[in-house]
Coordinates of C-alpha atoms in Angstrom, one line a residue:
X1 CA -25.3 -31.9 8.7
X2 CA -26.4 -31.4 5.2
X3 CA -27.2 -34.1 2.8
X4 CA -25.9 -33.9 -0.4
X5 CA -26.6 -36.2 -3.3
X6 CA -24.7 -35.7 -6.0
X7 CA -21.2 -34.3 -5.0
X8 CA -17.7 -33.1 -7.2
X9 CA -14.7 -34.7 -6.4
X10 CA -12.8 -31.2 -6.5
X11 CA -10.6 -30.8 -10.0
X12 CA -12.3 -29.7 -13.2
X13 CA -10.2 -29.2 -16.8
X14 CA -8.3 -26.1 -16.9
X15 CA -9.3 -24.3 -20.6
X16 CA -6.5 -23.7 -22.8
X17 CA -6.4 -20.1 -21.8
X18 CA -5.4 -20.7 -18.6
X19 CA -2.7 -22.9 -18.7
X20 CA -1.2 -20.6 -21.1
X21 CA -1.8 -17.8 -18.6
X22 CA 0.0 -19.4 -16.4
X23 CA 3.2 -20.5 -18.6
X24 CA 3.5 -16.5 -19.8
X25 CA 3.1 -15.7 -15.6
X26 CA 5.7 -18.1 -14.4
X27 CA 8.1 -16.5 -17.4
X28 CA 7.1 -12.7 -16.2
X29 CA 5.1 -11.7 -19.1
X30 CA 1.4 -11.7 -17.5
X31 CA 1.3 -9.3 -14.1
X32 CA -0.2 -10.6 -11.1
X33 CA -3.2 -8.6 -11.3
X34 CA -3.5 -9.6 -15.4
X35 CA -3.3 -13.6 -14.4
X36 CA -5.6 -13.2 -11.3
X37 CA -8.2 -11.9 -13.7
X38 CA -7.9 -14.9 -15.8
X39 CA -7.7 -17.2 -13.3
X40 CA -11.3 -15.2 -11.8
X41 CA -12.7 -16.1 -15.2
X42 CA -12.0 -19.7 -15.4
X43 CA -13.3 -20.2 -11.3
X44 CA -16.8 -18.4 -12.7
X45 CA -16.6 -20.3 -16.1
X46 CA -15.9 -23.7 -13.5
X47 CA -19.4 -22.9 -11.5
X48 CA -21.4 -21.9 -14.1
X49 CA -20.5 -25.4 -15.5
X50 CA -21.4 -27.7 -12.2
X51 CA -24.8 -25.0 -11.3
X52 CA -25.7 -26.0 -15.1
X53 CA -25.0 -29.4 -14.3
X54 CA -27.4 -29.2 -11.7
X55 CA -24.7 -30.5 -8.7
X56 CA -25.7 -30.5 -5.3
X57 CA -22.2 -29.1 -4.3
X58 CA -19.7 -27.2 -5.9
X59 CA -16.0 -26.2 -5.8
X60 CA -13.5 -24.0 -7.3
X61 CA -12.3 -26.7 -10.0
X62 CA -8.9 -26.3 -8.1
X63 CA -8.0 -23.8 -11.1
X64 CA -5.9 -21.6 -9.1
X65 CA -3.3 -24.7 -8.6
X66 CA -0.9 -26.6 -10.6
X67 CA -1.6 -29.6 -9.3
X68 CA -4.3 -31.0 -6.6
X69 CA -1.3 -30.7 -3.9
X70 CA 0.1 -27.5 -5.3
X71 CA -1.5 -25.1 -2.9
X72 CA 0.7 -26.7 -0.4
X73 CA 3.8 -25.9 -2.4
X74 CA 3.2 -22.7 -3.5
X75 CA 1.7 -21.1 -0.5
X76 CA 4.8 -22.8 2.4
X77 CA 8.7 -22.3 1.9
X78 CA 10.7 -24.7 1.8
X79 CA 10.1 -27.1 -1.2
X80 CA 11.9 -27.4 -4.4
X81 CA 8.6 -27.8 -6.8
X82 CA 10.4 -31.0 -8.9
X83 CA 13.2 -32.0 -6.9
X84 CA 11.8 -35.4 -4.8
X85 CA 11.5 -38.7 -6.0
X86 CA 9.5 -40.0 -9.2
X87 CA 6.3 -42.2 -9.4
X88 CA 5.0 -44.0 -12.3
X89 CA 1.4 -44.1 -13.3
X90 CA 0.3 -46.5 -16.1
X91 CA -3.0 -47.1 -17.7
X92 CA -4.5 -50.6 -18.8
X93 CA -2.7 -50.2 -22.1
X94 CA 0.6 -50.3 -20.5
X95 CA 1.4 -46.7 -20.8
X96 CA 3.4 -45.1 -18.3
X97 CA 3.9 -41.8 -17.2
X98 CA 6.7 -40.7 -14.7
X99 CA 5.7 -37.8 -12.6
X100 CA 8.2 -35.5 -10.2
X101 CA 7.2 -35.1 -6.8
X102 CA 8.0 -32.1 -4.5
X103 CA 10.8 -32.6 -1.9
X104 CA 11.2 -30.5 1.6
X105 CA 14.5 -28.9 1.5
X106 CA 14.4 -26.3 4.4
X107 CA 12.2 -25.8 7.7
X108 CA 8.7 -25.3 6.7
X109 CA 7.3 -21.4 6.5
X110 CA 3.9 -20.8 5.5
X111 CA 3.9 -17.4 3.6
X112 CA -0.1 -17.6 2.9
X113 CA -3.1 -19.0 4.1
X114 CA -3.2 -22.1 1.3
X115 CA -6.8 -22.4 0.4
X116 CA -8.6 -19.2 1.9
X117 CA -8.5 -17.0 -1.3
X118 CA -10.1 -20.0 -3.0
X119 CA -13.1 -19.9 -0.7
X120 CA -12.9 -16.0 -0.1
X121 CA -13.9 -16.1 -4.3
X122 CA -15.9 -18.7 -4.5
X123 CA -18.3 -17.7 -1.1
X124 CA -19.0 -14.3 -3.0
X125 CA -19.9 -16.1 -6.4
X126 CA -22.6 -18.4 -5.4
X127 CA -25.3 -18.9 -2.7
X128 CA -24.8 -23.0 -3.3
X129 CA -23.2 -25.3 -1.2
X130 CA -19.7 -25.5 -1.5
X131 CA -16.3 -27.2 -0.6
X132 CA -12.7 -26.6 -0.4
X133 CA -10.5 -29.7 -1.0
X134 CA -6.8 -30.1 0.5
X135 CA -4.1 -32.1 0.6
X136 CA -3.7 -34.8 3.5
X137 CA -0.2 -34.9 5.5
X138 CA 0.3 -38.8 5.5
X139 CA 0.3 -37.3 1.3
X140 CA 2.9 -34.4 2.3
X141 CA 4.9 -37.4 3.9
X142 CA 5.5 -38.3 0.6
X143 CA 7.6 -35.4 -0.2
X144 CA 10.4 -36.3 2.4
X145 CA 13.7 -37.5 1.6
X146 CA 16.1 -39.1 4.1
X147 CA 19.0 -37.8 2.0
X148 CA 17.3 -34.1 0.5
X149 CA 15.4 -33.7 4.1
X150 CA 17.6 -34.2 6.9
X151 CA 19.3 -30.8 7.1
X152 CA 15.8 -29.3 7.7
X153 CA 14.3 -32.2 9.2
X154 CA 16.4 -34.7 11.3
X155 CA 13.2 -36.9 10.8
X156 CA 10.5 -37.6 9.1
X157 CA 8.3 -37.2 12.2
X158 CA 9.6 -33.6 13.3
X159 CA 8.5 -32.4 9.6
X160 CA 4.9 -34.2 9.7
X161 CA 4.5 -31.9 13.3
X162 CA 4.9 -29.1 11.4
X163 CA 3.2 -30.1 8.3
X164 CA -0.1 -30.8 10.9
X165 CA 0.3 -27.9 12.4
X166 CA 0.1 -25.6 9.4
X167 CA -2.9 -28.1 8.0
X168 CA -4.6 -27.9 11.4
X169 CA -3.9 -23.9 10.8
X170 CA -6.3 -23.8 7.6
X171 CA -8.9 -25.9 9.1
X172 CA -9.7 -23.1 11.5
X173 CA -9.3 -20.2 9.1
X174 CA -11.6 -21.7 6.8
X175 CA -14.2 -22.7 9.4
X176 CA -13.9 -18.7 10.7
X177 CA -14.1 -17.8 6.8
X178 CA -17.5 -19.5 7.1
X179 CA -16.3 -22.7 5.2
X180 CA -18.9 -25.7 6.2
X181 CA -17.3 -28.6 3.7
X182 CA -13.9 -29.5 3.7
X183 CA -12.4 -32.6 2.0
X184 CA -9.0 -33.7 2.5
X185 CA -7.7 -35.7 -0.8
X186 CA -6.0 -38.7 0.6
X187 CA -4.6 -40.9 -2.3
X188 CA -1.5 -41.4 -0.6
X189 CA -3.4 -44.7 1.3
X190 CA -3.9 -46.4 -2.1
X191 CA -0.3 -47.6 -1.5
X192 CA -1.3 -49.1 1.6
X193 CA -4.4 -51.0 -0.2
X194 CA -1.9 -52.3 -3.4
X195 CA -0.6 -55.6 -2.8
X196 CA 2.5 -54.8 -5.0
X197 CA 3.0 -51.3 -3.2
X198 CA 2.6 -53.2 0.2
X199 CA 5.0 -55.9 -0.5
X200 CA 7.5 -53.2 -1.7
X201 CA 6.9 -51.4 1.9
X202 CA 8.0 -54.5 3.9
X203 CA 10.7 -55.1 1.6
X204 CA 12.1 -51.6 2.8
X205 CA 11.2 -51.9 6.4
X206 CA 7.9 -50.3 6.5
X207 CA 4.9 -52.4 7.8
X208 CA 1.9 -51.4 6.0
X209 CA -0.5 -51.3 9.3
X210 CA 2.0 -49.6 11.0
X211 CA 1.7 -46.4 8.2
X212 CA -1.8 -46.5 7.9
X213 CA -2.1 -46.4 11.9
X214 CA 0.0 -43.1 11.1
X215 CA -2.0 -42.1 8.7
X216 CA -4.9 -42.1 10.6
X217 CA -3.6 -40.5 13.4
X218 CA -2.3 -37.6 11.8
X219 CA -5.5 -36.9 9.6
X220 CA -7.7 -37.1 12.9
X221 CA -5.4 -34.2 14.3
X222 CA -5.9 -32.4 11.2
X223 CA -9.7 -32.3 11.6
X224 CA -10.6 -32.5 15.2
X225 CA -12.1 -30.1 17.2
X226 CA -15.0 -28.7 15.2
X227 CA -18.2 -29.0 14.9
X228 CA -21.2 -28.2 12.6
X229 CA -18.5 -28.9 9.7
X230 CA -18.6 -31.8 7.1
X231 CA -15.0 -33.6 7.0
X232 CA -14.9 -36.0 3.7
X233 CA -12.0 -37.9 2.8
X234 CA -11.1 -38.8 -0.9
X235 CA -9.6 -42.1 -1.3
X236 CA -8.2 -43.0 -5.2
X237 CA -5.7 -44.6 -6.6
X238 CA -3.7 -41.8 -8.3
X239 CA -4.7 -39.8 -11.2
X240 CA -2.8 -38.3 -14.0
X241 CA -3.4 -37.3 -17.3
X242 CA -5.9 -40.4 -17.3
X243 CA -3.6 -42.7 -15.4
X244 CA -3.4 -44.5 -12.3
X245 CA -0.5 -46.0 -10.0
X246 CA -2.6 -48.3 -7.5
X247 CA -5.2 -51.5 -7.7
X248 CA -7.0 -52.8 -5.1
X249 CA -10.2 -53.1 -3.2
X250 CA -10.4 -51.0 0.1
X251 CA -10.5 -54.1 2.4
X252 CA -7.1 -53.3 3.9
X253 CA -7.8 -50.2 4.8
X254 CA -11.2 -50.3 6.5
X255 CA -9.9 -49.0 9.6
X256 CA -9.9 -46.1 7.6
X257 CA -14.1 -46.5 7.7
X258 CA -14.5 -47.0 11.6
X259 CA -11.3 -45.3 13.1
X260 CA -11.0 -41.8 11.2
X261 CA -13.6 -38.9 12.5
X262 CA -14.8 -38.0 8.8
X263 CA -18.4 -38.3 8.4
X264 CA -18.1 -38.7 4.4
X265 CA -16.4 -40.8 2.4
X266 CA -15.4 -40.2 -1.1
X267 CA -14.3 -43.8 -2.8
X268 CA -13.7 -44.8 -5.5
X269 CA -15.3 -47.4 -7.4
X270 CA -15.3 -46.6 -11.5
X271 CA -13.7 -50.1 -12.5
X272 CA -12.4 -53.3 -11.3
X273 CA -9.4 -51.9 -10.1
X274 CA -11.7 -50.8 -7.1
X275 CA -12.9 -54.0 -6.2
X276 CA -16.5 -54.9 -4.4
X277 CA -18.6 -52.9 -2.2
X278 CA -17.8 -55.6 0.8
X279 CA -15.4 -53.6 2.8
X280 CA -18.4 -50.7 3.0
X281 CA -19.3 -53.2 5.6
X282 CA -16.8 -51.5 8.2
X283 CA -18.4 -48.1 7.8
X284 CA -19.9 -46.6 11.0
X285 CA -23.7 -45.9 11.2
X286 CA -23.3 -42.2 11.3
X287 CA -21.6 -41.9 7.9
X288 CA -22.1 -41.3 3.8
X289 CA -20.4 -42.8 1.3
X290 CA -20.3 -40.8 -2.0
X291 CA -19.7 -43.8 -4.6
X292 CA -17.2 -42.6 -7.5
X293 CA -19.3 -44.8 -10.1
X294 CA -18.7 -42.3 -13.0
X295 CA -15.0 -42.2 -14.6
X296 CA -13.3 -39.1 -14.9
X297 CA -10.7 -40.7 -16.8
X298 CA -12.0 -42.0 -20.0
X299 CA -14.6 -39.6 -22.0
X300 CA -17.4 -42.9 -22.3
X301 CA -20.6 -41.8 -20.8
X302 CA -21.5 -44.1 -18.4
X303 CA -25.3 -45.7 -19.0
X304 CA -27.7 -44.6 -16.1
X305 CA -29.4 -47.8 -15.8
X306 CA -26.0 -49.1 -14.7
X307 CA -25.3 -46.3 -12.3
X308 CA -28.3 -47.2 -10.7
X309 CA -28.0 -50.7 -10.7
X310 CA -24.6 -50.7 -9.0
X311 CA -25.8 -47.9 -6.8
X312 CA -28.8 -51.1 -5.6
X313 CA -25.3 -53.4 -5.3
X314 CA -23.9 -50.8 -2.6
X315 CA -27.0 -50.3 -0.9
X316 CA -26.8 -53.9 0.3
X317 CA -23.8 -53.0 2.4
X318 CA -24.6 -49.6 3.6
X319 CA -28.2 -48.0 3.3
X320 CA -29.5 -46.4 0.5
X321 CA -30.5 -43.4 3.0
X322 CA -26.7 -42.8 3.6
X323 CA -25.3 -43.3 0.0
X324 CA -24.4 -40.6 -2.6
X325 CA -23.2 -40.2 -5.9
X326 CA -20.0 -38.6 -7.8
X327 CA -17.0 -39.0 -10.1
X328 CA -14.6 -41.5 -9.0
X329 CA -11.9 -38.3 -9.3
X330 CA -10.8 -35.0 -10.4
X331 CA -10.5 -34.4 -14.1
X332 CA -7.3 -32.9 -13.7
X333 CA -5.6 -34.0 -10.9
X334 CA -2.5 -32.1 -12.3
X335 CA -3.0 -29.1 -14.7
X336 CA -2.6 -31.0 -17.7
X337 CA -5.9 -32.6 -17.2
X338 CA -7.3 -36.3 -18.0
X339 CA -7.9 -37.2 -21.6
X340 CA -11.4 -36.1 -22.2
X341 CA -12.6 -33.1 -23.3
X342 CA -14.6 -30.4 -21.7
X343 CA -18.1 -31.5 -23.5
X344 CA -17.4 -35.2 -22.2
X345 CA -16.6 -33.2 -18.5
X346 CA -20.0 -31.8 -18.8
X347 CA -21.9 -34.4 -20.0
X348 CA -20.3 -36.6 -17.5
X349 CA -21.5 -33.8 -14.4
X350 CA -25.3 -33.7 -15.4
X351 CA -25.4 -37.1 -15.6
X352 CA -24.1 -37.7 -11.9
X353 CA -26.9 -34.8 -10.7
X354 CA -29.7 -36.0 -12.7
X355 CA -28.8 -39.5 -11.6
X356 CA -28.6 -38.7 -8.1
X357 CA -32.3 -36.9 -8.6
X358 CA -33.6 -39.6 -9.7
X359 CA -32.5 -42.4 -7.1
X360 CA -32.6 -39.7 -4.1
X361 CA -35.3 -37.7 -5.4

């Protein structure tokens, strides 16, 4: 397996161009062959920016999507886009932001391969390593309703099998594509590591260890079966528009670390919210963590001295030979993008590479 140092969580900030693109496509005044062209410019614009940057690793920017999840929405019938329950993210300030979730509504259909077209381009622009990022089911779980569901899915179970077959689907069509880094975005387990979020769980009849045994379970039949191919997993603790909706430190979830067969570990670990390195202690001998030291949601450029210094704190729990470097998230988890601006993006992308050079050489 490759090594790679200094690594991109997946989202970039879509320019201004494209999101108005996209608003005069939905409405039927761009063609499809007009707003594929923009969307090519943006992906090139999107590596040009992280090769510049100097990153070990690159991806798309997610620029095709609407959201980190929407590839799943737009590419399978059967969802209405805004119809599921809301969640509120908040920031330190007390801010809140209430966000719409997809909602299944009918069996499940895939009508195209949901990532392939993103790898397809991005294999023919660049000779660097690259990923593709998707969505995990126990996050698809999330967009089922007992009342908006049940006449397509008598339970929450019989819509997961199908949600793991059709994710289990694009594992091996982007392994046959050529595809050698895939990382599923998980941030659907920060509910299980928030003490508030957990309480509210039992509270409705849900034991916490009992979901994230389910959780596990279904993301190892998502991935299993191949080798020669680095699996990551992204753990946060929600991102939109620069806000969060979970706090915790991973220790709950460490099973996570010893019982899951992905060999990286994305983790987040920008603020206190994230708690120590401690539970880093569960993670098997055979596995990186990539440590999400730099923000992607405030535009502050983080000193390097400090990356370092926190990067000597990990290193205590798992070996400095097995460590890397990133963002702690996307910077645009959803298409409106965090609050920074493209020039803090940048800044913020050299500084994880040229970090990374310098502790990894």
């Amino acid at each position: 397996m490759a090594t790679y140092r200094s690594d991109v969580i997946g989202s970039l900030l879509r320019p201004t161009y494209l999101k108005e693109a996209r608003q005069r496509h939905q409405a039927g005044q761009l063609s499809d062959a007009e707003f594929k062209k923009i969307e090519d410019r943006a992906v090139d614009e999107a590596v040009a920016l992280q090769i510049d940057a100097g990153l070990d690793v690159l991806s798309d920017g997610e620029l095709r999507r609407y959201a980190f999840f929407g590839h799943l929405i737009d590419s399978v019938e059967g969802y209405d886009k805004f119809g599921g329950w809301a969640i509120p993210f908040r920031d330190e300030q007390g801010n809140e932001l209430i966000f719409k979730r997809p909602v299944v509504v009918s069996r499940l259909k895939r009508k195209r391969h949901l990532c392939s077209e993103e790898f397809v381009y991005l294999r023919a622009r660049t000779h660097h390593p690259k990923k593709v990022t998707f969505i995990s089911a126990q996050q698809a779980a999330a967009y089922y309703d007992p009342q908006k569901s049940s006449g397509a899915y008598a339970s929450i179970d019989a819509y997961l099998a199908d949600v793991v077959d059709i994710l289990r689907d694009e594992v091996a069509e982007l392994i046959r594509l050529g595809c050698t880094y895939i990382q599923v975005d998980a941030p659907q387990y920060a509910a299980l590591l928030d003490p508030n979020i957990r309480e509210g769980y039992r509270q409705r009849g849900n034991d916490p260890e009992q979901l994230l045994d389910r959780c596990i379970e279904l993301d190892n039949a998502v991935i299993s079966g191949h080798r020669g191919v680095t699996f990551a997993i992204h753990l946060c603790r929600g991102n939109n528009q620069s806000k969060f909706y979970a706090s915790g430190d991973y220790d709950p979830i460490t099973a996570v670390f010893s019982r899951t067969r992905f060999n990286r570990f994305l983790l987040e670990y920008d603020d206190e919210r994230s708690g120590g390195f401690e539970p880093l202690r569960s993670v098997p001998e055979d596995r990186t963590v990539v440590l999400g030291l730099v923000t992607s949601k405030k535009p502050l450029l983080e000193k390097k001295s400090e990356l370092k210094r926190r990067i000597d704190e990990a290193a205590q729990f798992v070996p400095l030979e097995r460590l890397a470097l990133s963002s702690q998230c996307g910077f645009a988890s959803t298409e409106e993008g965090n609050l920074l601006t493209p020039a803090d993006q940048a800044a913020k992308l050299r500084l994880i590479a040229e970090t990374a050079r310098e502790v990894w050489g």
